Short mmCIF file of N, CA and C in Angstrom, two decimals:
data_model
loop_
_atom_site.label_atom_id
_atom_site.label_comp_id
_atom_site.label_asym_id
_atom_site.label_seq_id
_atom_site.Cartn_x
_atom_site.Cartn_y
_atom_site.Cartn_z
N MET S 1 -4.87 7.98 -4.44
CA MET S 1 -5.42 7.81 -5.70
C MET S 1 -3.93 8.11 -6.64
N VAL S 2 -3.98 7.14 -7.39
CA VAL S 2 -2.65 7.37 -8.55
C VAL S 2 -3.20 8.10 -9.71
N ASN S 3 -2.50 9.03 -10.25
CA ASN S 3 -2.43 9.99 -11.22
C ASN S 3 -2.48 9.32 -12.47
N LEU S 4 -3.44 8.68 -12.79
CA LEU S 4 -3.28 7.96 -14.27
C LEU S 4 -4.22 8.21 -14.92
N PRO S 5 -4.46 8.60 -16.29
CA PRO S 5 -5.38 9.06 -17.15
C PRO S 5 -6.02 7.83 -17.65
N TYR S 6 -7.37 8.02 -18.10
CA TYR S 6 -7.85 6.87 -18.53
C TYR S 6 -7.16 5.86 -19.91
N LEU S 7 -6.97 4.83 -19.74
CA LEU S 7 -6.53 4.15 -20.98
C LEU S 7 -7.09 3.05 -21.31
N SER S 8 -7.15 2.62 -22.70
CA SER S 8 -7.50 1.61 -23.15
C SER S 8 -6.75 0.26 -22.94
N GLU S 9 -7.54 -0.61 -22.91
CA GLU S 9 -6.53 -2.17 -22.24
C GLU S 9 -5.03 -2.25 -23.13
N GLU S 10 -5.22 -1.86 -24.14
CA GLU S 10 -3.93 -1.98 -25.14
C GLU S 10 -3.27 -1.02 -24.83
N ALA S 11 -3.40 0.52 -24.69
CA ALA S 11 -2.58 1.52 -24.13
C ALA S 11 -2.01 1.17 -22.90
N PHE S 12 -2.84 0.68 -21.80
CA PHE S 12 -2.31 0.38 -20.59
C PHE S 12 -1.08 -0.28 -20.54
N GLY S 13 -1.10 -1.40 -21.21
CA GLY S 13 0.11 -1.80 -21.11
C GLY S 13 1.53 -1.32 -21.65
N ARG S 14 1.34 -0.70 -22.47
CA ARG S 14 2.40 0.02 -23.25
C ARG S 14 2.78 1.11 -21.94
N ASP S 15 1.69 1.92 -21.70
CA ASP S 15 2.12 3.07 -20.47
C ASP S 15 2.59 2.82 -19.31
N MET S 16 2.38 1.18 -18.55
CA MET S 16 2.75 0.60 -17.81
C MET S 16 4.48 0.51 -17.81
N SER S 17 4.62 -0.20 -19.10
CA SER S 17 5.82 -0.42 -19.36
C SER S 17 6.85 0.30 -19.04
N TRP S 18 6.33 1.89 -19.62
CA TRP S 18 7.19 3.06 -19.56
C TRP S 18 7.35 3.16 -18.04
N ARG S 19 6.33 3.32 -17.49
CA ARG S 19 6.44 3.70 -16.12
C ARG S 19 7.26 2.81 -15.14
N LYS S 20 7.66 1.86 -15.61
CA LYS S 20 8.44 1.02 -14.60
C LYS S 20 9.54 1.04 -14.99
N ILE S 21 10.26 1.85 -16.18
CA ILE S 21 11.46 2.13 -16.37
C ILE S 21 11.93 3.27 -15.78
N LYS S 22 11.10 3.98 -15.15
CA LYS S 22 10.86 5.51 -14.78
C LYS S 22 12.21 5.66 -13.66
N ASP S 23 12.94 6.52 -13.29
CA ASP S 23 14.03 6.36 -12.11
C ASP S 23 13.04 6.63 -10.93
N PRO S 24 13.06 5.83 -9.77
CA PRO S 24 12.04 6.23 -8.71
C PRO S 24 12.82 7.19 -7.88
N THR S 25 12.22 8.17 -7.12
CA THR S 25 12.44 9.11 -6.57
C THR S 25 13.30 8.62 -5.12
N ILE S 26 12.32 7.76 -4.43
CA ILE S 26 12.04 7.29 -3.07
C ILE S 26 12.26 5.76 -3.05
N LYS S 27 13.19 5.24 -2.16
CA LYS S 27 13.30 3.74 -1.66
C LYS S 27 12.30 3.75 -0.56
N LEU S 28 11.46 2.96 -0.81
CA LEU S 28 10.46 2.49 0.62
C LEU S 28 10.60 1.18 0.92
N SER S 29 10.88 0.93 2.53
CA SER S 29 10.97 -0.86 2.92
C SER S 29 10.17 -0.53 4.23
N LEU S 30 9.79 -2.02 4.27
CA LEU S 30 9.04 -2.25 5.56
C LEU S 30 9.48 -3.01 6.35
N THR S 31 9.75 -3.07 7.61
CA THR S 31 9.99 -4.26 8.41
C THR S 31 9.01 -4.39 9.53
N LEU S 32 8.47 -5.73 9.76
CA LEU S 32 7.52 -6.11 10.47
C LEU S 32 7.73 -6.85 11.59
N GLN S 33 6.79 -6.82 12.68
CA GLN S 33 7.47 -7.46 13.92
C GLN S 33 5.87 -7.86 14.37
N HIS S 34 5.35 -9.32 13.91
CA HIS S 34 4.26 -10.03 14.29
C HIS S 34 4.28 -10.55 15.93
N LEU S 35 3.31 -9.97 16.67
CA LEU S 35 3.06 -10.69 17.58
C LEU S 35 1.74 -11.41 18.23
N PRO S 36 1.54 -12.52 17.49
CA PRO S 36 0.43 -13.34 17.66
C PRO S 36 -0.52 -13.35 18.79
N ALA S 37 0.02 -13.75 19.67
CA ALA S 37 -0.76 -13.54 21.14
C ALA S 37 -1.30 -12.51 21.42
N GLN S 38 -0.59 -11.38 20.82
CA GLN S 38 -1.72 -10.36 21.22
C GLN S 38 -2.25 -9.67 19.75
N ARG S 39 -2.34 -10.22 18.83
CA ARG S 39 -2.72 -9.92 17.59
C ARG S 39 -2.15 -8.65 17.39
N LEU S 40 -1.15 -8.28 17.02
CA LEU S 40 -0.14 -7.05 17.22
C LEU S 40 0.79 -7.08 15.82
N ILE S 41 1.11 -5.55 15.52
CA ILE S 41 2.01 -5.77 14.31
C ILE S 41 2.82 -4.58 14.65
N ASN S 42 4.07 -4.78 14.88
CA ASN S 42 4.86 -3.51 14.98
C ASN S 42 5.64 -3.15 13.33
N ILE S 43 5.25 -1.80 13.05
CA ILE S 43 5.77 -1.70 11.60
C ILE S 43 6.73 -0.48 11.88
N GLN S 44 7.93 -0.83 10.73
CA GLN S 44 8.75 0.48 10.68
C GLN S 44 9.06 0.60 9.54
N CYS S 45 8.72 1.65 9.17
CA CYS S 45 8.58 2.16 7.47
C CYS S 45 10.24 2.95 7.43
N SER S 46 10.74 2.70 6.41
CA SER S 46 11.92 3.70 6.26
C SER S 46 11.99 4.13 4.75
N ILE S 47 11.91 5.27 4.48
CA ILE S 47 12.09 6.25 3.34
C ILE S 47 13.34 6.61 3.38
N SER S 48 14.21 6.24 1.73
CA SER S 48 15.56 7.00 1.39
C SER S 48 15.35 7.51 0.40
N GLY S 49 15.74 9.00 0.26
CA GLY S 49 15.64 9.69 -0.72
C GLY S 49 16.50 9.31 -1.84
N MET S 50 16.20 9.43 -3.11
CA MET S 50 16.92 9.04 -4.23
C MET S 50 16.97 10.37 -5.03
N LYS S 51 16.18 11.50 -4.72
CA LYS S 51 15.92 12.73 -5.51
C LYS S 51 15.48 13.72 -4.51
N ASP S 52 15.59 15.09 -4.15
CA ASP S 52 15.09 15.99 -3.56
C ASP S 52 13.26 16.01 -3.78
N LEU S 53 12.92 15.87 -2.74
CA LEU S 53 11.28 16.26 -2.64
C LEU S 53 10.79 17.07 -1.87
N THR S 54 11.69 18.09 -1.93
CA THR S 54 11.46 18.89 -0.82
C THR S 54 10.19 20.21 -1.06
N ALA S 55 9.68 20.66 -2.67
CA ALA S 55 9.02 21.67 -2.88
C ALA S 55 7.41 21.11 -2.35
N GLN S 56 7.07 20.08 -2.24
CA GLN S 56 5.86 19.52 -1.93
C GLN S 56 5.67 18.82 -0.62
N SER S 57 4.11 18.92 -0.03
CA SER S 57 4.09 18.43 1.09
C SER S 57 3.54 16.90 0.82
N LEU S 58 4.29 15.68 1.88
CA LEU S 58 3.97 14.37 1.37
C LEU S 58 3.79 13.71 2.63
N GLY S 59 2.87 12.78 2.26
CA GLY S 59 2.36 11.93 3.20
C GLY S 59 2.55 10.42 3.22
N LEU S 60 2.60 9.67 4.16
CA LEU S 60 2.72 8.01 4.36
C LEU S 60 1.66 7.75 4.80
N SER S 61 0.93 6.65 4.03
CA SER S 61 -0.15 5.81 4.38
C SER S 61 0.20 4.53 4.32
N LEU S 62 -0.32 3.86 5.50
CA LEU S 62 0.03 2.31 5.65
C LEU S 62 -1.77 1.78 6.14
N VAL S 63 -1.71 0.39 5.17
CA VAL S 63 -2.91 -0.10 5.36
C VAL S 63 -2.87 -1.73 5.43
N VAL S 64 -3.58 -2.26 6.12
CA VAL S 64 -3.64 -3.92 6.52
C VAL S 64 -4.42 -4.20 5.19
N ALA S 65 -4.12 -5.43 4.71
CA ALA S 65 -4.94 -5.94 3.50
C ALA S 65 -4.80 -7.32 3.84
N GLU S 66 -5.77 -8.15 3.18
CA GLU S 66 -6.00 -9.58 3.57
C GLU S 66 -6.39 -10.36 2.00
N ASN S 67 -5.66 -11.30 1.74
CA ASN S 67 -5.92 -11.97 0.79
C ASN S 67 -6.78 -13.33 1.08
N ASN S 68 -7.47 -13.59 -0.05
CA ASN S 68 -8.12 -15.17 -0.07
C ASN S 68 -9.22 -15.35 0.89
N ILE S 69 -10.00 -14.34 0.61
CA ILE S 69 -11.19 -14.23 1.55
C ILE S 69 -12.43 -14.81 0.56
N LYS S 70 -12.97 -15.69 0.85
CA LYS S 70 -14.01 -16.33 0.03
C LYS S 70 -15.62 -15.55 0.57
N ASP S 71 -16.22 -15.44 -0.43
CA ASP S 71 -17.46 -14.33 -0.17
C ASP S 71 -18.14 -13.88 -1.52
N ALA S 72 -19.30 -13.82 -1.41
CA ALA S 72 -19.88 -13.42 -2.66
C ALA S 72 -19.36 -12.36 -3.60
N GLN S 73 -19.67 -12.29 -4.73
CA GLN S 73 -19.20 -11.50 -5.57
C GLN S 73 -20.25 -11.31 -6.79
N LEU S 74 -20.87 -10.17 -7.35
CA LEU S 74 -21.51 -10.02 -8.56
C LEU S 74 -20.72 -9.97 -9.49
N THR S 75 -20.84 -11.18 -10.61
CA THR S 75 -19.98 -10.92 -11.75
C THR S 75 -20.94 -11.25 -13.05
N PRO S 76 -20.41 -10.89 -14.54
CA PRO S 76 -21.31 -10.55 -15.52
C PRO S 76 -22.21 -11.86 -15.86
N THR S 77 -21.83 -13.04 -14.94
CA THR S 77 -22.68 -14.10 -15.05
C THR S 77 -23.77 -14.25 -13.86
N GLY S 78 -23.54 -13.35 -12.96
CA GLY S 78 -24.75 -13.57 -11.80
C GLY S 78 -23.64 -13.75 -10.53
N VAL S 79 -24.09 -13.86 -9.43
CA VAL S 79 -23.51 -13.72 -8.07
C VAL S 79 -22.52 -15.17 -8.04
N ASP S 80 -21.37 -14.86 -7.51
CA ASP S 80 -20.65 -16.35 -7.32
C ASP S 80 -20.36 -16.04 -6.29
N THR S 81 -20.77 -17.31 -5.10
CA THR S 81 -20.72 -17.22 -3.71
C THR S 81 -19.38 -17.72 -3.13
N ASN S 82 -18.55 -18.28 -4.42
CA ASN S 82 -17.44 -19.17 -3.93
C ASN S 82 -16.42 -17.92 -4.44
N TYR S 83 -16.29 -16.83 -4.83
CA TYR S 83 -15.31 -15.77 -4.96
C TYR S 83 -14.41 -15.61 -4.16
N ILE S 84 -13.19 -15.54 -4.62
CA ILE S 84 -11.75 -15.52 -3.52
C ILE S 84 -11.71 -14.11 -3.98
N HIS S 85 -11.39 -13.20 -2.94
CA HIS S 85 -11.46 -11.88 -3.04
C HIS S 85 -9.73 -11.80 -2.46
N ARG S 86 -9.11 -10.88 -3.17
CA ARG S 86 -7.57 -10.72 -2.81
C ARG S 86 -7.52 -9.17 -2.75
N HIS S 87 -6.54 -8.72 -1.48
CA HIS S 87 -6.18 -7.46 -1.56
C HIS S 87 -7.24 -6.54 -0.87
N VAL S 88 -7.83 -7.07 0.01
CA VAL S 88 -9.03 -6.42 0.58
C VAL S 88 -8.44 -5.67 1.31
N MET S 89 -9.03 -4.41 1.94
CA MET S 89 -8.30 -3.24 2.78
C MET S 89 -9.12 -3.61 3.87
N ARG S 90 -8.67 -4.06 5.24
CA ARG S 90 -9.27 -4.11 6.54
C ARG S 90 -8.84 -2.99 7.28
N SER S 91 -7.85 -2.23 7.22
CA SER S 91 -7.83 -1.15 7.95
C SER S 91 -6.78 -0.11 7.36
N PHE S 92 -6.98 1.10 7.99
CA PHE S 92 -5.68 1.91 7.84
C PHE S 92 -5.19 2.11 9.17
N VAL S 93 -3.72 2.05 8.96
CA VAL S 93 -2.99 1.95 10.37
C VAL S 93 -2.61 3.84 10.70
N THR S 94 -2.64 4.60 9.50
CA THR S 94 -2.35 5.94 9.60
C THR S 94 -3.93 6.18 9.58
N GLY S 95 -4.23 7.89 9.44
CA GLY S 95 -5.48 8.18 9.16
C GLY S 95 -5.67 8.11 7.78
N THR S 96 -6.84 8.40 7.34
CA THR S 96 -7.35 7.84 6.06
C THR S 96 -6.63 8.69 5.02
N GLN S 97 -6.13 9.79 5.41
CA GLN S 97 -5.58 10.67 4.48
C GLN S 97 -3.73 10.71 4.30
N GLY S 98 -3.70 9.80 5.38
CA GLY S 98 -2.06 9.80 5.49
C GLY S 98 -1.67 10.55 6.59
N ASP S 99 -0.50 10.25 7.10
CA ASP S 99 0.43 11.26 8.07
C ASP S 99 1.33 12.05 7.28
N ALA S 100 1.35 12.98 7.76
CA ALA S 100 2.60 14.12 7.08
C ALA S 100 3.88 13.72 7.42
N ILE S 101 4.77 13.98 6.40
CA ILE S 101 6.41 13.54 6.74
C ILE S 101 7.21 14.07 6.27
N GLN S 102 8.64 14.12 6.69
CA GLN S 102 9.51 15.14 6.59
C GLN S 102 9.72 15.18 4.90
N PRO S 103 10.03 16.48 4.52
CA PRO S 103 10.57 16.57 3.26
C PRO S 103 11.70 15.40 2.73
N ILE S 104 11.64 15.11 1.84
CA ILE S 104 12.72 13.81 1.12
C ILE S 104 13.64 14.42 0.43
N VAL S 105 15.20 14.34 1.10
CA VAL S 105 16.41 14.90 0.74
C VAL S 105 17.01 13.33 -0.02
N SER S 106 17.46 13.90 -1.37
CA SER S 106 18.40 12.78 -1.60
C SER S 106 19.51 12.46 -0.74
N GLY S 107 19.72 11.20 -0.69
CA GLY S 107 20.73 10.59 0.16
C GLY S 107 20.63 10.57 1.46
N ALA S 108 19.13 11.05 2.29
CA ALA S 108 18.81 11.03 3.41
C ALA S 108 17.98 10.15 3.72
N SER S 109 17.92 9.33 5.06
CA SER S 109 16.55 8.66 5.24
C SER S 109 16.06 8.88 6.23
N ASN S 110 14.69 8.67 6.59
CA ASN S 110 13.73 8.87 7.72
C ASN S 110 12.85 7.54 8.07
N THR S 111 12.76 7.20 9.45
CA THR S 111 12.18 5.93 9.66
C THR S 111 10.73 6.61 10.37
N TYR S 112 9.60 5.71 10.24
CA TYR S 112 8.36 5.88 10.68
C TYR S 112 8.00 4.47 11.58
N ASN S 113 7.67 4.55 12.72
CA ASN S 113 7.19 3.45 13.62
C ASN S 113 5.80 3.63 13.94
N TYR S 114 4.91 2.62 13.79
CA TYR S 114 3.70 2.17 13.77
C TYR S 114 3.44 1.12 14.32
N THR S 115 2.19 0.93 15.31
CA THR S 115 1.75 -0.29 15.77
C THR S 115 0.21 -0.27 15.56
N THR S 116 -0.21 -1.85 15.27
CA THR S 116 -1.57 -2.04 15.00
C THR S 116 -2.03 -3.06 15.32
N THR S 117 -3.18 -3.42 15.95
CA THR S 117 -3.62 -4.69 16.17
C THR S 117 -5.01 -4.92 14.83
N TYR S 118 -4.90 -6.43 14.80
CA TYR S 118 -5.60 -7.04 14.07
C TYR S 118 -6.99 -7.72 14.40
N GLN S 119 -8.25 -7.78 14.14
CA GLN S 119 -9.34 -8.53 14.34
C GLN S 119 -8.92 -10.07 14.63
N ALA S 120 -9.56 -10.67 15.50
CA ALA S 120 -9.77 -12.12 15.56
C ALA S 120 -9.87 -12.94 14.68
N ASP S 121 -11.04 -12.35 13.68
CA ASP S 121 -11.77 -13.06 12.49
C ASP S 121 -10.85 -12.88 11.18
N TRP S 122 -9.60 -12.31 11.48
CA TRP S 122 -8.66 -11.70 10.26
C TRP S 122 -7.73 -13.17 10.39
N ASN S 123 -7.17 -13.58 9.18
CA ASN S 123 -6.13 -14.48 8.89
C ASN S 123 -4.85 -14.38 8.82
N PRO S 124 -4.13 -14.34 9.71
CA PRO S 124 -2.65 -13.53 9.88
C PRO S 124 -1.75 -14.26 8.95
N ASP S 125 -2.21 -15.14 8.24
CA ASP S 125 -1.39 -15.95 7.58
C ASP S 125 -1.72 -15.18 5.92
N GLN S 126 -2.48 -14.47 5.82
CA GLN S 126 -2.83 -13.69 4.56
C GLN S 126 -2.92 -12.45 4.61
N LEU S 127 -2.44 -11.60 5.48
CA LEU S 127 -2.27 -10.38 5.72
C LEU S 127 -0.94 -9.82 5.25
N SER S 128 -1.20 -8.37 4.79
CA SER S 128 0.13 -7.60 4.43
C SER S 128 -0.19 -6.35 5.00
N ILE S 129 0.90 -5.58 4.88
CA ILE S 129 0.77 -4.29 5.14
C ILE S 129 1.64 -3.56 3.79
N ILE S 130 0.55 -2.80 3.25
CA ILE S 130 0.81 -1.98 2.13
C ILE S 130 1.52 -0.63 2.57
N ALA S 131 2.26 -0.05 2.25
CA ALA S 131 2.49 1.61 2.46
C ALA S 131 2.48 2.30 1.49
N PHE S 132 2.29 3.54 1.28
CA PHE S 132 2.81 4.35 0.03
C PHE S 132 3.01 5.94 0.42
N VAL S 133 3.35 6.43 -0.21
CA VAL S 133 4.42 7.86 -0.13
C VAL S 133 3.66 8.66 -1.11
N HIS S 134 2.54 9.65 -0.72
CA HIS S 134 1.72 10.35 -1.64
C HIS S 134 2.05 11.78 -1.69
N GLN S 135 1.58 12.64 -2.71
CA GLN S 135 1.72 14.04 -2.21
C GLN S 135 0.19 14.32 -1.24
N MET S 136 0.51 15.09 -0.46
CA MET S 136 -0.79 15.46 0.30
C MET S 136 -1.63 16.65 -0.27
N GLY S 137 -2.96 16.53 -0.09
CA GLY S 137 -4.01 17.39 -0.72
C GLY S 137 -3.65 17.41 -2.15
N GLY S 138 -4.85 18.34 -2.76
CA GLY S 138 -4.57 18.21 -3.93
C GLY S 138 -5.02 16.68 -4.63
N ASP S 139 -4.48 16.21 -5.57
CA ASP S 139 -4.50 15.36 -6.30
C ASP S 139 -4.03 13.71 -5.56
N ASN S 140 -3.20 14.04 -4.58
CA ASN S 140 -2.73 12.96 -3.72
C ASN S 140 -1.89 11.97 -4.56
N VAL S 141 -1.50 12.46 -5.52
CA VAL S 141 -0.50 11.37 -6.30
C VAL S 141 0.49 10.62 -5.66
N VAL S 142 0.51 9.29 -6.01
CA VAL S 142 1.33 8.34 -5.38
C VAL S 142 2.66 8.40 -5.79
N ILE S 143 3.65 8.30 -5.00
CA ILE S 143 4.95 8.78 -5.41
C ILE S 143 5.74 6.98 -5.44
N GLN S 144 5.25 6.43 -4.36
CA GLN S 144 6.02 4.86 -4.30
C GLN S 144 5.31 4.06 -3.47
N THR S 145 5.33 3.03 -3.69
CA THR S 145 4.43 2.06 -2.78
C THR S 145 5.24 0.49 -2.90
N VAL S 146 4.85 0.04 -1.34
CA VAL S 146 5.55 -1.36 -1.00
C VAL S 146 4.51 -2.13 -0.30
N GLU S 147 4.55 -3.34 -0.57
CA GLU S 147 3.91 -4.31 0.27
C GLU S 147 4.49 -5.54 0.99
N LYS S 148 4.42 -5.63 2.15
CA LYS S 148 5.27 -6.72 2.77
C LYS S 148 3.93 -7.82 3.52
N LYS S 149 4.25 -8.69 3.14
CA LYS S 149 3.36 -10.07 3.83
C LYS S 149 3.65 -10.14 5.23
N LEU S 150 2.88 -10.61 6.23
CA LEU S 150 3.17 -10.59 7.67
C LEU S 150 3.91 -11.67 7.64
#
């Protein structure tokens, strides 16, 4: 859950502009290796500290998402049977609450490695891995996120 208050549509744009210029506390990057014959994805997630985040318990969550899935969608005008869905979460690579990670120290990096498989009916050309670092427990504030296409 991203810790954002409810904002009107007008206020949302102003608030997001401010958040984009806020200095990041970590740099998050993904390296992917795809083995199509096995429907396997090797994932390397690197977390580099830009500020110390040692006073809080942090977690890393990884998900597989798929774009351009055609399926029914209820819209204000009725059911659209040709709706194209984007960013459909297909599976967690980590546990649903994320995996605990080492405290983040400015200037230091940690790397976490994962392997996952995807189902035969998923389109690998439309798959992405999304990683996010978040606080563990409490309100699970998201600190940084990154997405990489397979």
